[in-house]
PDB file of C-alpha atoms in Angstrom:
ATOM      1  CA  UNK T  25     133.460  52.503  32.651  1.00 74.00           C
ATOM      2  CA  UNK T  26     134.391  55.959  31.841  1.00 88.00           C
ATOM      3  CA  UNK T  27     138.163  56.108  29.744  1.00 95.00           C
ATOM      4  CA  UNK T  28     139.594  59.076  29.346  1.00 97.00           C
ATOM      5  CA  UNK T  29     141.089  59.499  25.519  1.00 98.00           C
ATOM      6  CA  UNK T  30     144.574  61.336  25.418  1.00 98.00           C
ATOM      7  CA  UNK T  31     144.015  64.854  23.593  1.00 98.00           C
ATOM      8  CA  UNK T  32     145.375  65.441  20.117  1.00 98.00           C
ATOM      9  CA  UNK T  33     146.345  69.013  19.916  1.00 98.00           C
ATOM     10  CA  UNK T  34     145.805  70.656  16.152  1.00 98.00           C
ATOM     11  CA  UNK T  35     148.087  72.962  15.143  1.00 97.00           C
ATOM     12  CA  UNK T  36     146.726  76.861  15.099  1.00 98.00           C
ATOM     13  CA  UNK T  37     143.492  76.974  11.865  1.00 98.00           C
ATOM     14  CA  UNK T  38     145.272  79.129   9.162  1.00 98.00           C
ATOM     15  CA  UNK T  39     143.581  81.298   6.328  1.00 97.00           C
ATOM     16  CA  UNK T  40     145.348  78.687   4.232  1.00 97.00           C
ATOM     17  CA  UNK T  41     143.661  75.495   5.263  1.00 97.00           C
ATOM     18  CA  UNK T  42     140.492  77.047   4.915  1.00 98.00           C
ATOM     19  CA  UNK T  43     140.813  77.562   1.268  1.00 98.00           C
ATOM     20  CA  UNK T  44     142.206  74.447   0.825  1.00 98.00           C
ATOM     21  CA  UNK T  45     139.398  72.972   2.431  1.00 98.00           C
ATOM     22  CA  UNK T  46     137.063  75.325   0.110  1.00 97.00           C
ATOM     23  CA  UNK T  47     138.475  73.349  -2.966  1.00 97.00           C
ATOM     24  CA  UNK T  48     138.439  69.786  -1.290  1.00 97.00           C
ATOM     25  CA  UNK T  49     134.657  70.074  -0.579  1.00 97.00           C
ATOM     26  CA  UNK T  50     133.500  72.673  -3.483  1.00 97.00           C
ATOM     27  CA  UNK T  51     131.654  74.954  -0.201  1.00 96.00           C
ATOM     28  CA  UNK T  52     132.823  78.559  -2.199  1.00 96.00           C
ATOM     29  CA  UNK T  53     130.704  80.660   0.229  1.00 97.00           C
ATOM     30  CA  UNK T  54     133.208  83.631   0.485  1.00 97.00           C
ATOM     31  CA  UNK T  55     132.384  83.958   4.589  1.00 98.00           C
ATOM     32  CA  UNK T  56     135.270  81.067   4.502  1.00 98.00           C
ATOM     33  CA  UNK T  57     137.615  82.436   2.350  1.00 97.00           C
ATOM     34  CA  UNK T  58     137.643  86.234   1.858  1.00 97.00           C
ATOM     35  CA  UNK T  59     138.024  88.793   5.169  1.00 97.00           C
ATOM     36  CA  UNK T  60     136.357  91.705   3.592  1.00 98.00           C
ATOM     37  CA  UNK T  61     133.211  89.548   3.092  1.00 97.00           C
ATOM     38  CA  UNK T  62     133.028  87.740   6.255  1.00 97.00           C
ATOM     39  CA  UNK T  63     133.814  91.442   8.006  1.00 98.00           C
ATOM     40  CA  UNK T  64     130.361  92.461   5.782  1.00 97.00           C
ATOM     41  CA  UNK T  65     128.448  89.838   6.884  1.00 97.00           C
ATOM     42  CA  UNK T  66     129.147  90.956  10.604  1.00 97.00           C
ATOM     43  CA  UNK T  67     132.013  88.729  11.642  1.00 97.00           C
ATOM     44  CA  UNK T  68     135.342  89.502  12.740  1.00 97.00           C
ATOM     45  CA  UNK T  69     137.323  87.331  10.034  1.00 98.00           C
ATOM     46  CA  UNK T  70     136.499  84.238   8.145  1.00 98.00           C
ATOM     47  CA  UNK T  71     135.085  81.521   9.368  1.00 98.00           C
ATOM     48  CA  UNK T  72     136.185  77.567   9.599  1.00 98.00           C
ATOM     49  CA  UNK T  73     133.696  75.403   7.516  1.00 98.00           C
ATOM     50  CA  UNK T  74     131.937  72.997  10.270  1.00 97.00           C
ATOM     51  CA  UNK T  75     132.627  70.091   8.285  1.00 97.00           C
ATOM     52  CA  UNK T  76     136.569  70.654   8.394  1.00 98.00           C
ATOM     53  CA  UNK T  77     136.211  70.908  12.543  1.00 98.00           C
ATOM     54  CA  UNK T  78     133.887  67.628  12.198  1.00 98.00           C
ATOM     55  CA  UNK T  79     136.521  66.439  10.237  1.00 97.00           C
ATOM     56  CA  UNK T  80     139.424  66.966  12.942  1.00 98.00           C
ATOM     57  CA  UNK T  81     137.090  65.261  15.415  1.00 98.00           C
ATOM     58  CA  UNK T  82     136.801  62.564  13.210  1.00 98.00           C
ATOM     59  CA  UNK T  83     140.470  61.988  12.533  1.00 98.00           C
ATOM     60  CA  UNK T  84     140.641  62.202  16.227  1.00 98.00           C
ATOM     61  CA  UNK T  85     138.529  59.327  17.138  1.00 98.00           C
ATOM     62  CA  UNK T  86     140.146  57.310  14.360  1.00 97.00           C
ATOM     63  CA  UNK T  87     143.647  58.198  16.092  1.00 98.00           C
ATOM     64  CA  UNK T  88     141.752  56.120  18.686  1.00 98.00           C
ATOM     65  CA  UNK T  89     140.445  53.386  17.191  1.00 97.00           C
ATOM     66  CA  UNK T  90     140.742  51.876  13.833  1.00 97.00           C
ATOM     67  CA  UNK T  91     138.895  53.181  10.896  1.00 96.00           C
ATOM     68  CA  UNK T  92     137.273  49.859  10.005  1.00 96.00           C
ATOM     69  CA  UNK T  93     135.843  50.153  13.573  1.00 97.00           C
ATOM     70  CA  UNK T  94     133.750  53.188  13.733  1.00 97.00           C
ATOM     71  CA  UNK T  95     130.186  52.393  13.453  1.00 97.00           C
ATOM     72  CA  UNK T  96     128.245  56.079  14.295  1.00 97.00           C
ATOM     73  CA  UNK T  97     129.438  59.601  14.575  1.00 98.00           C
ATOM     74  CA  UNK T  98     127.438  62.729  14.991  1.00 98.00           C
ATOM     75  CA  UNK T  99     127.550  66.448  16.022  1.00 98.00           C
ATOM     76  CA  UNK T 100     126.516  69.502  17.283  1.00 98.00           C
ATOM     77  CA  UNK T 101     128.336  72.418  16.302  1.00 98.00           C
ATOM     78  CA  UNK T 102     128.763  75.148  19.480  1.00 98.00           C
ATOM     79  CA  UNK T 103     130.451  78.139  18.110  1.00 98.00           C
ATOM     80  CA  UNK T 104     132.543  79.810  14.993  1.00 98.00           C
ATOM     81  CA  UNK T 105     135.943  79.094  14.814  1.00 98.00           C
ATOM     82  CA  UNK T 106     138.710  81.353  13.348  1.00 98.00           C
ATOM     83  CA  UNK T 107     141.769  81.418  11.875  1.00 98.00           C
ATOM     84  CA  UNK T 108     144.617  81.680  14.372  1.00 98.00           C
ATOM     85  CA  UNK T 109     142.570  79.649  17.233  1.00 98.00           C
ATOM     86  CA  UNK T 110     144.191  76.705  18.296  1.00 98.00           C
ATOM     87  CA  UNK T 111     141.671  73.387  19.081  1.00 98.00           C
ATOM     88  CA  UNK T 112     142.280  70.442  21.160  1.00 98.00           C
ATOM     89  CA  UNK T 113     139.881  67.186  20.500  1.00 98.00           C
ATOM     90  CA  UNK T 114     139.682  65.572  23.412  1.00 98.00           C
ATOM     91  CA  UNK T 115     137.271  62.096  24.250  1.00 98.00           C
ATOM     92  CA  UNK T 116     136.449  59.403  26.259  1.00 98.00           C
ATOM     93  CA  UNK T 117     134.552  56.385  26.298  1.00 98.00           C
ATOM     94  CA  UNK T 118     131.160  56.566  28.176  1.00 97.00           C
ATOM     95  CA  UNK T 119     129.995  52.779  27.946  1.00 97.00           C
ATOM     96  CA  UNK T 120     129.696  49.887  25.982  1.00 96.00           C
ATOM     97  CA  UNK T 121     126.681  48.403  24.709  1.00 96.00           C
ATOM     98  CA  UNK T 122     126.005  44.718  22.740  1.00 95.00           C
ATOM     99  CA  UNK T 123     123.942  44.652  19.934  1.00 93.00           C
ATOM    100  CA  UNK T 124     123.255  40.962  17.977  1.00 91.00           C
ATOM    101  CA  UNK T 125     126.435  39.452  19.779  1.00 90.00           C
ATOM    102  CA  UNK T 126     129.158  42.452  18.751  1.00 93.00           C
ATOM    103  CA  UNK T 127     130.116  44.757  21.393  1.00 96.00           C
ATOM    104  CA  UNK T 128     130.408  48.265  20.877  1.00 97.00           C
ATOM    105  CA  UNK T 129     132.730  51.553  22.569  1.00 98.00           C
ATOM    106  CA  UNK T 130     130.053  54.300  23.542  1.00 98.00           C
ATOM    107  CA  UNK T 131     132.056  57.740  23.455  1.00 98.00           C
ATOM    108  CA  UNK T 132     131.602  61.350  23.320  1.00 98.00           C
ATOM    109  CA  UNK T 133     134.204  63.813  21.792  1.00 98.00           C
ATOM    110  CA  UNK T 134     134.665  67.798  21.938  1.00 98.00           C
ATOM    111  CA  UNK T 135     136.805  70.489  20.257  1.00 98.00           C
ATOM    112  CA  UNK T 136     137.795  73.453  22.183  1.00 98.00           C
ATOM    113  CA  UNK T 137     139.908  75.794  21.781  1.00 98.00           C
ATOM    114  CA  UNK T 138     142.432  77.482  24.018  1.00 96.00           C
ATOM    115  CA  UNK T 139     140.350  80.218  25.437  1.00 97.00           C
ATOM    116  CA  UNK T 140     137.992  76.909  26.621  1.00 97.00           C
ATOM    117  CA  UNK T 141     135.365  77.652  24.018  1.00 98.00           C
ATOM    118  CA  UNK T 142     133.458  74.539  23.079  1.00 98.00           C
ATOM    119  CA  UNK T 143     133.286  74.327  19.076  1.00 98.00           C
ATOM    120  CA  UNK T 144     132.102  70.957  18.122  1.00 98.00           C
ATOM    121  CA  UNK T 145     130.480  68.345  20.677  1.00 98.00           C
ATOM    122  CA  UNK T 146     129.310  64.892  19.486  1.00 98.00           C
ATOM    123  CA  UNK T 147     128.982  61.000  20.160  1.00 98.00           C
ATOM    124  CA  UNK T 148     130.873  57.785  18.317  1.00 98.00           C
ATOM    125  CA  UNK T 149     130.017  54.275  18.436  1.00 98.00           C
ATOM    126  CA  UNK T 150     132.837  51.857  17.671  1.00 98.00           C
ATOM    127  CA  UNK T 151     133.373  48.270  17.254  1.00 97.00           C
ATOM    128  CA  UNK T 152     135.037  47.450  20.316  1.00 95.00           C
ATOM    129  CA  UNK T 153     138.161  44.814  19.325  1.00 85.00           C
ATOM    130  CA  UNK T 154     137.833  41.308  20.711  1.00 73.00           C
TER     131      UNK T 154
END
């Protein structure tokens, strides 16, 4: 019962949402937020915070699905993303499984970017809707 999920395409990551995204979740470290620093620590520019991919994956899945019905989500983060790279989310549903009489959506979902680099992998578990 595999179910392909349509793709939500996310605009290009900008130096910008980053520190907004520094504020919203109070992570200051400076490899996020300031070039010169991240470039001293050995990367080419700042870094996205893995929490603020995590959190495009998980407005993906509730694009899906609604809110009320997502039961599980978890990650693996693959690689660094950077400002200027441009992720798609894609997903699909796997399976379904029944647990005390409810029925549940097994699904995995990804972020990659354009280049095909896979940033974020992980698995949801939704209610499925009688």
């Amino acid at each position: 019962m595999k179910k392909e999920l349509p793709a939500i395409i996310k605009t290009p990551l900008t130096h910008s949402q980053l520190v907004k995204y520094a504020g919203a979740s109070g992570d200051f470290n400076p490899i996020h937020t300031v070039v010169p620093v991240a470039q001293e620590a050995g990367l080419k520019d700042c870094i996205a915070h893995g929490m603020l991919i995590m959190g495009m994956a998980g407005e993906a899945i509730c694009t899906w699905f609604p809110r009320e019905s997502l039961r599980k989500f978890q990650v693996r983060f693959q690689k660094m993303t950077f400002p200027g790279e441009k992720l798609s989310i894609s997903g699909r549903i796997l399976g379904e499984e029944t647990v005390e009489k409810e029925t549940y959506l097994l699904g995995e979902v990804a972020a990659i970017n354009d280049e095909g680099e896979m940033k974020l992998k992980g698995t949801f578990r939704v209610k499925k809707e009688e």
